[in-house]
PDB file of C-alpha atoms and ligand atoms in Angstrom:
ATOM      1  CA  UNK A   1     -95.480-164.288  69.925  1.00  0.00           C
ATOM      2  CA  UNK A   2     -93.413-162.547  67.249  1.00  0.00           C
ATOM      3  CA  UNK A   3     -94.573-158.944  67.042  1.00  0.00           C
ATOM      4  CA  UNK A   4     -93.434-155.970  64.985  1.00  0.00           C
ATOM      5  CA  UNK A   5     -89.822-155.815  66.311  1.00  0.00           C
ATOM      6  CA  UNK A   6     -89.174-159.532  65.831  1.00  0.00           C
ATOM      7  CA  UNK A   7     -90.828-159.655  62.405  1.00  0.00           C
ATOM      8  CA  UNK A   8     -88.901-156.517  61.406  1.00  0.00           C
ATOM      9  CA  UNK A   9     -85.707-158.265  62.456  1.00  0.00           C
ATOM     10  CA  UNK A  10     -86.629-161.449  60.578  1.00  0.00           C
ATOM     11  CA  UNK A  11     -87.281-159.277  57.523  1.00  0.00           C
ATOM     12  CA  UNK A  12     -83.750-157.838  57.713  1.00  0.00           C
ATOM     13  CA  UNK A  13     -82.331-161.281  58.387  1.00  0.00           C
ATOM     14  CA  UNK A  14     -84.011-162.813  55.322  1.00  0.00           C
ATOM     15  CA  UNK A  15     -83.127-159.811  53.186  1.00  0.00           C
ATOM     16  CA  UNK A  16     -79.446-160.449  53.881  1.00  0.00           C
ATOM     17  CA  UNK A  17     -79.551-164.208  53.554  1.00  0.00           C
ATOM     18  CA  UNK A  18     -82.225-165.038  51.021  1.00  0.00           C
ATOM     19  CA  UNK A  19     -82.482-162.210  48.492  1.00  0.00           C
ATOM     20  CA  UNK A  20     -80.875-163.161  45.187  1.00  0.00           C
ATOM     21  CA  UNK A  21     -81.343-166.874  45.826  1.00  0.00           C
ATOM     22  CA  UNK A  22     -83.504-169.185  43.771  1.00  0.00           C
ATOM     23  CA  UNK A  23     -86.304-171.153  45.410  1.00  0.00           C
ATOM     24  CA  UNK A  24     -85.891-174.873  44.850  1.00  0.00           C
ATOM     25  CA  UNK A  25     -89.179-175.762  46.413  1.00  0.00           C
ATOM     26  CA  UNK A  26     -91.623-175.082  49.219  1.00  0.00           C
ATOM     27  CA  UNK A  27     -92.748-178.114  51.197  1.00  0.00           C
ATOM     28  CA  UNK A  28     -96.004-177.609  53.036  1.00  0.00           C
ATOM     29  CA  UNK A  29     -95.985-180.112  55.889  1.00  0.00           C
ATOM     30  CA  UNK A  30     -98.959-178.746  57.819  1.00  0.00           C
ATOM     31  CA  UNK A  31    -101.610-178.599  55.129  1.00  0.00           C
ATOM     32  CA  UNK A  32    -103.891-176.312  57.151  1.00  0.00           C
ATOM     33  CA  UNK A  33    -101.170-173.627  57.178  1.00  0.00           C
ATOM     34  CA  UNK A  34    -101.550-173.003  53.442  1.00  0.00           C
ATOM     35  CA  UNK A  35    -104.439-170.576  52.975  1.00  0.00           C
ATOM     36  CA  UNK A  36    -104.384-170.205  49.171  1.00  0.00           C
ATOM     37  CA  UNK A  37    -104.487-172.700  46.304  1.00  0.00           C
ATOM     38  CA  UNK A  38    -104.159-170.523  43.215  1.00  0.00           C
ATOM     39  CA  UNK A  39    -101.401-169.916  42.252  1.00  0.00           C
ATOM     40  CA  UNK A  40    -100.208-173.253  43.639  1.00  0.00           C
ATOM     41  CA  UNK A  41     -97.259-173.326  46.028  1.00  0.00           C
ATOM     42  CA  UNK A  42     -95.278-175.237  43.358  1.00  0.00           C
ATOM     43  CA  UNK A  43     -95.314-172.067  41.234  1.00  0.00           C
ATOM     44  CA  UNK A  44     -92.616-170.658  43.539  1.00  0.00           C
ATOM     45  CA  UNK A  45     -90.096-173.292  42.398  1.00  0.00           C
ATOM     46  CA  UNK A  46     -87.439-171.774  40.120  1.00  0.00           C
ATOM     47  CA  UNK A  47     -88.266-168.190  41.016  1.00  0.00           C
ATOM     48  CA  UNK A  48     -85.683-165.853  42.595  1.00  0.00           C
ATOM     49  CA  UNK A  49     -86.304-164.033  45.870  1.00  0.00           C
ATOM     50  CA  UNK A  50     -86.048-160.366  44.909  1.00  0.00           C
ATOM     51  CA  UNK A  51     -87.170-158.677  48.111  1.00  0.00           C
ATOM     52  CA  UNK A  52     -88.451-159.144  51.646  1.00  0.00           C
ATOM     53  CA  UNK A  53     -90.940-156.800  53.283  1.00  0.00           C
ATOM     54  CA  UNK A  54     -92.985-156.574  56.470  1.00  0.00           C
ATOM     55  CA  UNK A  55     -96.661-155.655  56.714  1.00  0.00           C
ATOM     56  CA  UNK A  56     -97.654-155.452  60.389  1.00  0.00           C
ATOM     57  CA  UNK A  57     -96.730-158.904  61.704  1.00  0.00           C
ATOM     58  CA  UNK A  58     -96.709-160.453  58.205  1.00  0.00           C
ATOM     59  CA  UNK A  59     -93.498-161.400  56.376  1.00  0.00           C
ATOM     60  CA  UNK A  60     -93.605-161.002  52.611  1.00  0.00           C
ATOM     61  CA  UNK A  61     -91.063-162.651  50.301  1.00  0.00           C
ATOM     62  CA  UNK A  62     -91.241-161.303  46.772  1.00  0.00           C
ATOM     63  CA  UNK A  63     -90.237-164.054  44.352  1.00  0.00           C
ATOM     64  CA  UNK A  64     -90.108-162.475  40.882  1.00  0.00           C
ATOM     65  CA  UNK A  65     -93.504-160.891  41.483  1.00  0.00           C
ATOM     66  CA  UNK A  66     -95.129-163.883  43.146  1.00  0.00           C
ATOM     67  CA  UNK A  67     -95.331-163.431  46.922  1.00  0.00           C
ATOM     68  CA  UNK A  68     -94.928-165.930  49.705  1.00  0.00           C
ATOM     69  CA  UNK A  69     -96.636-164.265  52.659  1.00  0.00           C
ATOM     70  CA  UNK A  70     -96.124-165.656  56.160  1.00  0.00           C
ATOM     71  CA  UNK A  71     -97.959-165.020  59.418  1.00  0.00           C
ATOM     72  CA  UNK A  72     -96.271-166.726  62.354  1.00  0.00           C
ATOM     73  CA  UNK A  73     -99.265-166.255  64.690  1.00  0.00           C
ATOM     74  CA  UNK A  74     -98.850-166.845  68.411  1.00  0.00           C
ATOM     75  CA  UNK A  75     -96.571-169.879  68.549  1.00  0.00           C
ATOM     76  CA  UNK A  76     -94.890-169.853  65.164  1.00  0.00           C
ATOM     77  CA  UNK A  77     -91.246-169.230  64.445  1.00  0.00           C
ATOM     78  CA  UNK A  78     -88.785-169.112  61.586  1.00  0.00           C
ATOM     79  CA  UNK A  79     -85.606-171.139  61.706  1.00  0.00           C
ATOM     80  CA  UNK A  80     -82.817-170.544  59.208  1.00  0.00           C
ATOM     81  CA  UNK A  81     -80.924-173.613  58.042  1.00  0.00           C
ATOM     82  CA  UNK A  82     -77.467-173.279  56.484  1.00  0.00           C
ATOM     83  CA  UNK A  83     -77.759-176.530  54.638  1.00  0.00           C
ATOM     84  CA  UNK A  84     -80.911-178.490  53.905  1.00  0.00           C
ATOM     85  CA  UNK A  85     -79.355-180.771  51.303  1.00  0.00           C
ATOM     86  CA  UNK A  86     -79.195-183.663  53.770  1.00  0.00           C
ATOM     87  CA  UNK A  87     -82.560-182.975  55.373  1.00  0.00           C
ATOM     88  CA  UNK A  88     -84.994-185.852  55.292  1.00  0.00           C
ATOM     89  CA  UNK A  89     -88.298-185.428  53.523  1.00  0.00           C
ATOM     90  CA  UNK A  90     -90.973-184.613  56.059  1.00  0.00           C
ATOM     91  CA  UNK A  91     -94.264-186.333  56.434  1.00  0.00           C
ATOM     92  CA  UNK A  92     -97.322-184.424  57.584  1.00  0.00           C
ATOM     93  CA  UNK A  93     -98.857-184.986  60.964  1.00  0.00           C
ATOM     94  CA  UNK A  94     -96.023-185.019  63.468  1.00  0.00           C
ATOM     95  CA  UNK A  95     -93.883-182.385  65.114  1.00  0.00           C
ATOM     96  CA  UNK A  96     -93.824-178.612  64.958  1.00  0.00           C
ATOM     97  CA  UNK A  97     -92.556-178.280  61.374  1.00  0.00           C
ATOM     98  CA  UNK A  98     -95.180-176.551  59.225  1.00  0.00           C
ATOM     99  CA  UNK A  99     -93.396-175.364  56.094  1.00  0.00           C
ATOM    100  CA  UNK A 100     -89.906-175.832  54.666  1.00  0.00           C
ATOM    101  CA  UNK A 101     -88.505-173.480  52.036  1.00  0.00           C
ATOM    102  CA  UNK A 102     -85.522-174.945  50.171  1.00  0.00           C
ATOM    103  CA  UNK A 103     -83.162-172.654  48.302  1.00  0.00           C
ATOM    104  CA  UNK A 104     -80.755-173.492  45.494  1.00  0.00           C
ATOM    105  CA  UNK A 105     -77.190-174.472  46.477  1.00  0.00           C
ATOM    106  CA  UNK A 106     -74.460-171.812  46.518  1.00  0.00           C
ATOM    107  CA  UNK A 107     -70.908-172.172  45.120  1.00  0.00           C
ATOM    108  CA  UNK A 108     -69.862-174.149  48.191  1.00  0.00           C
ATOM    109  CA  UNK A 109     -72.586-176.664  47.547  1.00  0.00           C
ATOM    110  CA  UNK A 110     -74.608-175.727  50.626  1.00  0.00           C
ATOM    111  CA  UNK A 111     -78.338-175.601  50.044  1.00  0.00           C
ATOM    112  CA  UNK A 112     -79.728-173.240  52.675  1.00  0.00           C
ATOM    113  CA  UNK A 113     -83.315-172.533  53.450  1.00  0.00           C
ATOM    114  CA  UNK A 114     -85.661-171.908  56.293  1.00  0.00           C
ATOM    115  CA  UNK A 115     -88.325-173.709  58.218  1.00  0.00           C
ATOM    116  CA  UNK A 116     -91.517-172.410  59.757  1.00  0.00           C
ATOM    117  CA  UNK A 117     -92.387-174.190  62.955  1.00  0.00           C
ATOM    118  CA  UNK A 118     -95.346-173.927  65.274  1.00  0.00           C
ATOM    119  CA  UNK A 119     -95.451-175.160  68.846  1.00  0.00           C
ATOM    120  CA  UNK A 120     -98.588-176.265  70.680  1.00  0.00           C
ATOM    121  CA  UNK A 121    -101.852-177.704  69.530  1.00  0.00           C
ATOM    122  CA  UNK A 122    -103.543-174.527  68.300  1.00  0.00           C
ATOM    123  CA  UNK A 123    -102.350-174.268  64.713  1.00  0.00           C
ATOM    124  CA  UNK A 124    -102.685-170.711  63.495  1.00  0.00           C
ATOM    125  CA  UNK A 125     -99.522-170.224  61.436  1.00  0.00           C
ATOM    126  CA  UNK A 126    -100.545-169.159  57.944  1.00  0.00           C
ATOM    127  CA  UNK A 127     -98.862-168.922  54.555  1.00  0.00           C
ATOM    128  CA  UNK A 128    -100.262-167.466  51.371  1.00  0.00           C
ATOM    129  CA  UNK A 129     -99.044-167.557  47.773  1.00  0.00           C
ATOM    130  CA  UNK A 130    -100.358-164.511  45.953  1.00  0.00           C
ATOM    131  CA  UNK A 131     -99.551-162.065  43.179  1.00  0.00           C
ATOM    132  CA  UNK A 132    -100.645-159.218  45.416  1.00  0.00           C
ATOM    133  CA  UNK A 133    -100.011-159.165  49.204  1.00  0.00           C
ATOM    134  CA  UNK A 134    -102.987-156.820  49.609  1.00  0.00           C
ATOM    135  CA  UNK A 135    -105.196-159.771  48.657  1.00  0.00           C
ATOM    136  CA  UNK A 136    -104.346-161.351  52.027  1.00  0.00           C
ATOM    137  CA  UNK A 137    -107.316-160.358  54.222  1.00  0.00           C
ATOM    138  CA  UNK A 138    -105.169-159.681  57.299  1.00  0.00           C
ATOM    139  CA  UNK A 139    -102.917-157.342  55.310  1.00  0.00           C
ATOM    140  CA  UNK A 140    -105.731-155.527  53.526  1.00  0.00           C
ATOM    141  CA  UNK A 141    -107.296-154.695  56.896  1.00  0.00           C
ATOM    142  CA  UNK A 142    -104.110-153.456  58.622  1.00  0.00           C
ATOM    143  CA  UNK A 143    -104.100-150.088  60.332  1.00  0.00           C
ATOM    144  CA  UNK A 144    -101.122-147.720  60.031  1.00  0.00           C
ATOM    145  CA  UNK A 145     -97.637-148.980  60.847  1.00  0.00           C
ATOM    146  CA  UNK A 146     -96.242-147.241  63.935  1.00  0.00           C
ATOM    147  CA  UNK A 147     -92.731-147.167  62.435  1.00  0.00           C
ATOM    148  CA  UNK A 148     -94.010-145.313  59.373  1.00  0.00           C
ATOM    149  CA  UNK A 149     -93.360-141.568  59.199  1.00  0.00           C
ATOM    150  CA  UNK A 150     -97.073-140.937  58.727  1.00  0.00           C
ATOM    151  CA  UNK A 151     -97.731-142.270  62.242  1.00  0.00           C
ATOM    152  CA  UNK A 152     -97.609-138.856  63.932  1.00  0.00           C
ATOM    153  CA  UNK A 153     -99.158-137.620  67.193  1.00  0.00           C
ATOM    154  CA  UNK A 154    -102.023-136.200  65.104  1.00  0.00           C
ATOM    155  CA  UNK A 155    -102.536-139.562  63.424  1.00  0.00           C
ATOM    156  CA  UNK A 156    -102.779-141.233  66.835  1.00  0.00           C
ATOM    157  CA  UNK A 157    -105.154-138.507  68.001  1.00  0.00           C
ATOM    158  CA  UNK A 158    -107.475-139.322  65.097  1.00  0.00           C
ATOM    159  CA  UNK A 159    -107.292-143.035  65.964  1.00  0.00           C
ATOM    160  CA  UNK A 160    -107.982-142.524  69.660  1.00  0.00           C
ATOM    161  CA  UNK A 161    -110.619-139.813  69.318  1.00  0.00           C
ATOM    162  CA  UNK A 162    -114.142-141.098  69.890  1.00  0.00           C
ATOM    163  CA  UNK A 163    -112.929-144.669  70.323  1.00  0.00           C
ATOM    164  CA  UNK A 164    -114.765-146.090  73.350  1.00  0.00           C
ATOM    165  CA  UNK A 165    -112.569-149.161  73.786  1.00  0.00           C
ATOM    166  CA  UNK A 166    -109.930-149.844  76.425  1.00  0.00           C
ATOM    167  CA  UNK A 167    -106.487-148.686  75.377  1.00  0.00           C
ATOM    168  CA  UNK A 168    -104.987-152.177  75.790  1.00  0.00           C
ATOM    169  CA  UNK A 169    -107.462-153.541  73.247  1.00  0.00           C
ATOM    170  CA  UNK A 170    -106.916-150.618  70.901  1.00  0.00           C
ATOM    171  CA  UNK A 171    -103.146-151.121  70.820  1.00  0.00           C
ATOM    172  CA  UNK A 172    -103.505-154.838  70.086  1.00  0.00           C
ATOM    173  CA  UNK A 173    -106.075-154.436  67.310  1.00  0.00           C
ATOM    174  CA  UNK A 174    -104.221-154.909  63.997  1.00  0.00           C
ATOM    175  CA  UNK A 175    -106.978-153.053  62.145  1.00  0.00           C
ATOM    176  CA  UNK A 176    -106.295-149.951  64.278  1.00  0.00           C
ATOM    177  CA  UNK A 177    -102.489-150.027  64.563  1.00  0.00           C
ATOM    178  CA  UNK A 178    -100.368-152.690  62.798  1.00  0.00           C
ATOM    179  CA  UNK A 179     -97.775-154.860  64.484  1.00  0.00           C
ATOM    180  CA  UNK A 180     -98.351-154.523  68.242  1.00  0.00           C
ATOM    181  CA  UNK A 181     -99.491-157.610  70.119  1.00  0.00           C
ATOM    182  CA  UNK A 182     -99.990-158.715  73.704  1.00  0.00           C
ATOM    183  CA  UNK A 183     -96.368-158.265  74.808  1.00  0.00           C
ATOM    184  CA  UNK A 184     -95.542-154.853  73.362  1.00  0.00           C
ATOM    185  CA  UNK A 185     -98.921-153.373  74.277  1.00  0.00           C
ATOM    186  CA  UNK A 186     -98.057-154.169  77.928  1.00  0.00           C
ATOM    187  CA  UNK A 187     -94.637-152.592  77.457  1.00  0.00           C
ATOM    188  CA  UNK A 188     -96.001-149.485  75.732  1.00  0.00           C
ATOM    189  CA  UNK A 189     -98.581-148.881  78.490  1.00  0.00           C
ATOM    190  CA  UNK A 190     -95.943-149.301  81.183  1.00  0.00           C
ATOM    191  CA  UNK A 191     -93.667-146.807  79.386  1.00  0.00           C
ATOM    192  CA  UNK A 192     -96.618-144.397  79.054  1.00  0.00           C
ATOM    193  CA  UNK A 193     -97.545-144.920  82.755  1.00  0.00           C
ATOM    194  CA  UNK A 194    -101.099-145.620  81.693  1.00  0.00           C
ATOM    195  CA  UNK A 195    -103.796-148.021  82.897  1.00  0.00           C
ATOM    196  CA  UNK A 196    -104.526-150.722  80.314  1.00  0.00           C
ATOM    197  CA  UNK A 197    -108.243-150.363  81.099  1.00  0.00           C
ATOM    198  CA  UNK A 198    -108.370-146.644  80.320  1.00  0.00           C
ATOM    199  CA  UNK A 199    -110.947-145.803  77.653  1.00  0.00           C
ATOM    200  CA  UNK A 200    -109.154-144.471  74.556  1.00  0.00           C
ATOM    201  CA  UNK A 201    -111.539-141.561  73.974  1.00  0.00           C
ATOM    202  CA  UNK A 202    -110.873-140.153  77.462  1.00  0.00           C
ATOM    203  CA  UNK A 203    -107.150-139.502  76.820  1.00  0.00           C
ATOM    204  CA  UNK A 204    -106.081-135.877  76.989  1.00  0.00           C
ATOM    205  CA  UNK A 205    -103.858-134.363  74.298  1.00  0.00           C
ATOM    206  CA  UNK A 206    -100.875-134.630  76.660  1.00  0.00           C
ATOM    207  CA  UNK A 207    -101.614-138.313  77.324  1.00  0.00           C
ATOM    208  CA  UNK A 208    -101.925-139.014  73.591  1.00  0.00           C
ATOM    209  CA  UNK A 209     -98.520-137.385  73.059  1.00  0.00           C
ATOM    210  CA  UNK A 210     -97.053-139.529  75.881  1.00  0.00           C
ATOM    211  CA  UNK A 211     -98.632-142.657  74.420  1.00  0.00           C
ATOM    212  CA  UNK A 212     -97.272-141.833  70.969  1.00  0.00           C
ATOM    213  CA  UNK A 213     -93.794-141.339  72.414  1.00  0.00           C
ATOM    214  CA  UNK A 214     -94.075-144.645  74.310  1.00  0.00           C
ATOM    215  CA  UNK A 215     -95.177-146.562  71.185  1.00  0.00           C
ATOM    216  CA  UNK A 216     -92.342-145.214  69.051  1.00  0.00           C
ATOM    217  CA  UNK A 217     -89.591-145.591  71.663  1.00  0.00           C
ATOM    218  CA  UNK A 218     -90.656-149.032  72.881  1.00  0.00           C
ATOM    219  CA  UNK A 219     -90.805-150.458  69.363  1.00  0.00           C
ATOM    220  CA  UNK A 220     -87.690-148.666  68.096  1.00  0.00           C
ATOM    221  CA  UNK A 221     -85.671-149.866  71.094  1.00  0.00           C
ATOM    222  CA  UNK A 222     -86.867-153.435  70.601  1.00  0.00           C
ATOM    223  CA  UNK A 223     -86.037-153.286  66.882  1.00  0.00           C
ATOM    224  CA  UNK A 224     -82.603-151.904  67.779  1.00  0.00           C
ATOM    225  CA  UNK A 225     -81.954-154.716  70.279  1.00  0.00           C
ATOM    226  CA  UNK A 226     -83.108-157.364  67.818  1.00  0.00           C
ATOM    227  CA  UNK A 227     -81.139-155.926  64.902  1.00  0.00           C
ATOM    228  CA  UNK A 228     -78.409-158.182  63.589  1.00  0.00           C
ATOM    229  CA  UNK A 229     -79.446-161.130  65.742  1.00  0.00           C
ATOM    230  CA  UNK A 230     -79.850-164.492  64.125  1.00  0.00           C
ATOM    231  CA  UNK A 231     -83.433-165.737  63.871  1.00  0.00           C
ATOM    232  CA  UNK A 232     -82.784-168.328  66.573  1.00  0.00           C
ATOM    233  CA  UNK A 233     -81.636-165.696  69.112  1.00  0.00           C
ATOM    234  CA  UNK A 234     -84.635-163.397  68.747  1.00  0.00           C
ATOM    235  CA  UNK A 235     -86.908-165.159  71.222  1.00  0.00           C
ATOM    236  CA  UNK A 236     -84.454-164.909  74.108  1.00  0.00           C
ATOM    237  CA  UNK A 237     -83.704-161.283  73.257  1.00  0.00           C
ATOM    238  CA  UNK A 238     -87.385-160.376  73.239  1.00  0.00           C
ATOM    239  CA  UNK A 239     -87.868-161.984  76.644  1.00  0.00           C
ATOM    240  CA  UNK A 240     -84.888-160.260  78.247  1.00  0.00           C
ATOM    241  CA  UNK A 241     -85.944-156.839  76.952  1.00  0.00           C
ATOM    242  CA  UNK A 242     -89.448-156.872  78.457  1.00  0.00           C
ATOM    243  CA  UNK A 243     -90.134-154.819  81.591  1.00  0.00           C
ATOM    244  CA  UNK A 244     -93.626-155.952  82.586  1.00  0.00           C
ATOM    245  CA  UNK A 245     -94.924-158.507  80.112  1.00  0.00           C
ATOM    246  CA  UNK A 246     -94.757-162.063  81.505  1.00  0.00           C
ATOM    247  CA  UNK A 247     -93.028-160.758  84.640  1.00  0.00           C
ATOM    248  CA  UNK A 248     -95.860-161.268  87.149  1.00  0.00           C
ATOM    249  CA  UNK A 249     -94.559-161.245  90.736  1.00  0.00           C
ATOM    250  CA  UNK A 250     -91.219-159.680  89.852  1.00  0.00           C
ATOM    251  CA  UNK A 251     -90.234-156.153  90.892  1.00  0.00           C
ATOM    252  CA  UNK A 252     -90.791-153.250  88.499  1.00  0.00           C
ATOM    253  CA  UNK A 253     -87.458-151.886  87.176  1.00  0.00           C
ATOM    254  CA  UNK A 254     -88.730-148.354  87.555  1.00  0.00           C
ATOM    255  CA  UNK A 255     -90.332-148.262  91.012  1.00  0.00           C
ATOM    256  CA  UNK A 256     -89.793-151.649  92.671  1.00  0.00           C
ATOM    257  CA  UNK A 257     -93.515-152.423  93.062  1.00  0.00           C
ATOM    258  CA  UNK A 258     -94.602-155.973  92.278  1.00  0.00           C
ATOM    259  CA  UNK A 259     -95.795-156.537  88.735  1.00  0.00           C
ATOM    260  CA  UNK A 260     -99.375-157.823  88.631  1.00  0.00           C
ATOM    261  CA  UNK A 261    -101.487-159.732  86.221  1.00  0.00           C
ATOM    262  CA  UNK A 262    -105.126-159.463  85.264  1.00  0.00           C
ATOM    263  CA  UNK A 263    -107.151-161.301  82.649  1.00  0.00           C
ATOM    264  CA  UNK A 264    -107.908-159.478  79.441  1.00  0.00           C
ATOM    265  CA  UNK A 265    -109.863-160.726  76.422  1.00  0.00           C
ATOM    266  CA  UNK A 266    -108.566-164.197  75.555  1.00  0.00           C
ATOM    267  CA  UNK A 267    -105.391-163.996  77.649  1.00  0.00           C
ATOM    268  CA  UNK A 268    -103.919-161.907  80.450  1.00  0.00           C
ATOM    269  CA  UNK A 269    -101.951-158.712  80.744  1.00  0.00           C
ATOM    270  CA  UNK A 270     -99.230-157.540  83.116  1.00  0.00           C
ATOM    271  CA  UNK A 271     -98.774-154.079  84.567  1.00  0.00           C
ATOM    272  CA  UNK A 272     -97.203-152.175  87.454  1.00  0.00           C
ATOM    273  CA  UNK A 273     -99.793-150.687  89.858  1.00  0.00           C
ATOM    274  CA  UNK A 274     -97.524-147.866  91.094  1.00  0.00           C
ATOM    275  CA  UNK A 275     -96.444-146.810  87.593  1.00  0.00           C
ATOM    276  CA  UNK A 276     -99.777-147.286  85.861  1.00  0.00           C
ATOM    277  CA  UNK A 277    -102.875-147.384  88.076  1.00  0.00           C
ATOM    278  CA  UNK A 278    -102.164-145.045  90.998  1.00  0.00           C
ATOM    279  CA  UNK A 279    -101.039-147.993  93.160  1.00  0.00           C
ATOM    280  CA  UNK A 280    -104.394-149.774  92.917  1.00  0.00           C
ATOM    281  CA  UNK A 281    -104.501-153.322  91.556  1.00  0.00           C
ATOM    282  CA  UNK A 282    -106.959-153.749  88.686  1.00  0.00           C
ATOM    283  CA  UNK A 283    -110.027-155.867  89.380  1.00  0.00           C
ATOM    284  CA  UNK A 284    -110.245-159.067  87.403  1.00  0.00           C
ATOM    285  CA  UNK A 285    -113.454-158.379  85.523  1.00  0.00           C
ATOM    286  CA  UNK A 286    -113.931-161.882  84.272  1.00  0.00           C
ATOM    287  CA  UNK A 287    -113.700-163.243  87.786  1.00  0.00           C
ATOM    288  CA  UNK A 288    -115.973-160.606  89.300  1.00  0.00           C
ATOM    289  CA  UNK A 289    -118.524-161.282  86.590  1.00  0.00           C
ATOM    290  CA  UNK A 290    -118.568-164.931  87.544  1.00  0.00           C
ATOM    291  CA  UNK A 291    -119.076-164.119  91.209  1.00  0.00           C
ATOM    292  CA  UNK A 292    -122.132-161.922  90.668  1.00  0.00           C
TER     293      UNK A 292
HETATM  294 ZN1  LIG B   1     -93.409-149.512  88.488  1.00  0.00          ZN
END
């Protein structure tokens, strides 16, 4: 669920709260979340957080050169805690808590920290302890970041050119463009007035320029809205800022048509027929395949 704008905001949030603080310890409650064993997670104890960065949807805490890299996946979240000194030790197996990072107490005696939680039964949240974030496979494979200056119209043209996949899939593919997931790809395509099923390689130069504009504005606006919000308020903010995603059956803000839903890959997507597909609802390809 957290995509580029939310992870960007969490990065700022942690930069303000956590940089300069010493790590007391990292408790891994959900063992399967820890994807590395060397260096061990205990090596982070005693180190100082010197920086926080984002790579696509990955959070990267630099602790004196050793990195704690976090991927929140679909149902993960980060919860800041002002004081963990009274928190009970956690036993593996129950509840959404996956990882707890305890920081050294400040002058007031409060020992803050943060917790990574994951809802649901599919556990995909991942943490890595590494000397080099590029050693994390998901980071090494990332495409360009759309908020980076190098992500120009020409750069997008090179990405799109000759690519025979549907534009919805292209936008969501972290190896092609970093940071956009199911929600913001719906939003970008609505802003660009483009069918999610359009084949990337068929876009004209004008459409590529429109798509580029839509990517930049949609993400920048979402980052702007999320900026300065506490970690716990980000989810609600993301939801309220969306124009088509997860709004099936509601009227489109732009034209008043009813927002529709169609299955796509492992989930579903939402779009506005009038704004994006010439008024025609998209056929559910999975369903029609079954009926043949
Ligand atoms: Zn519309």
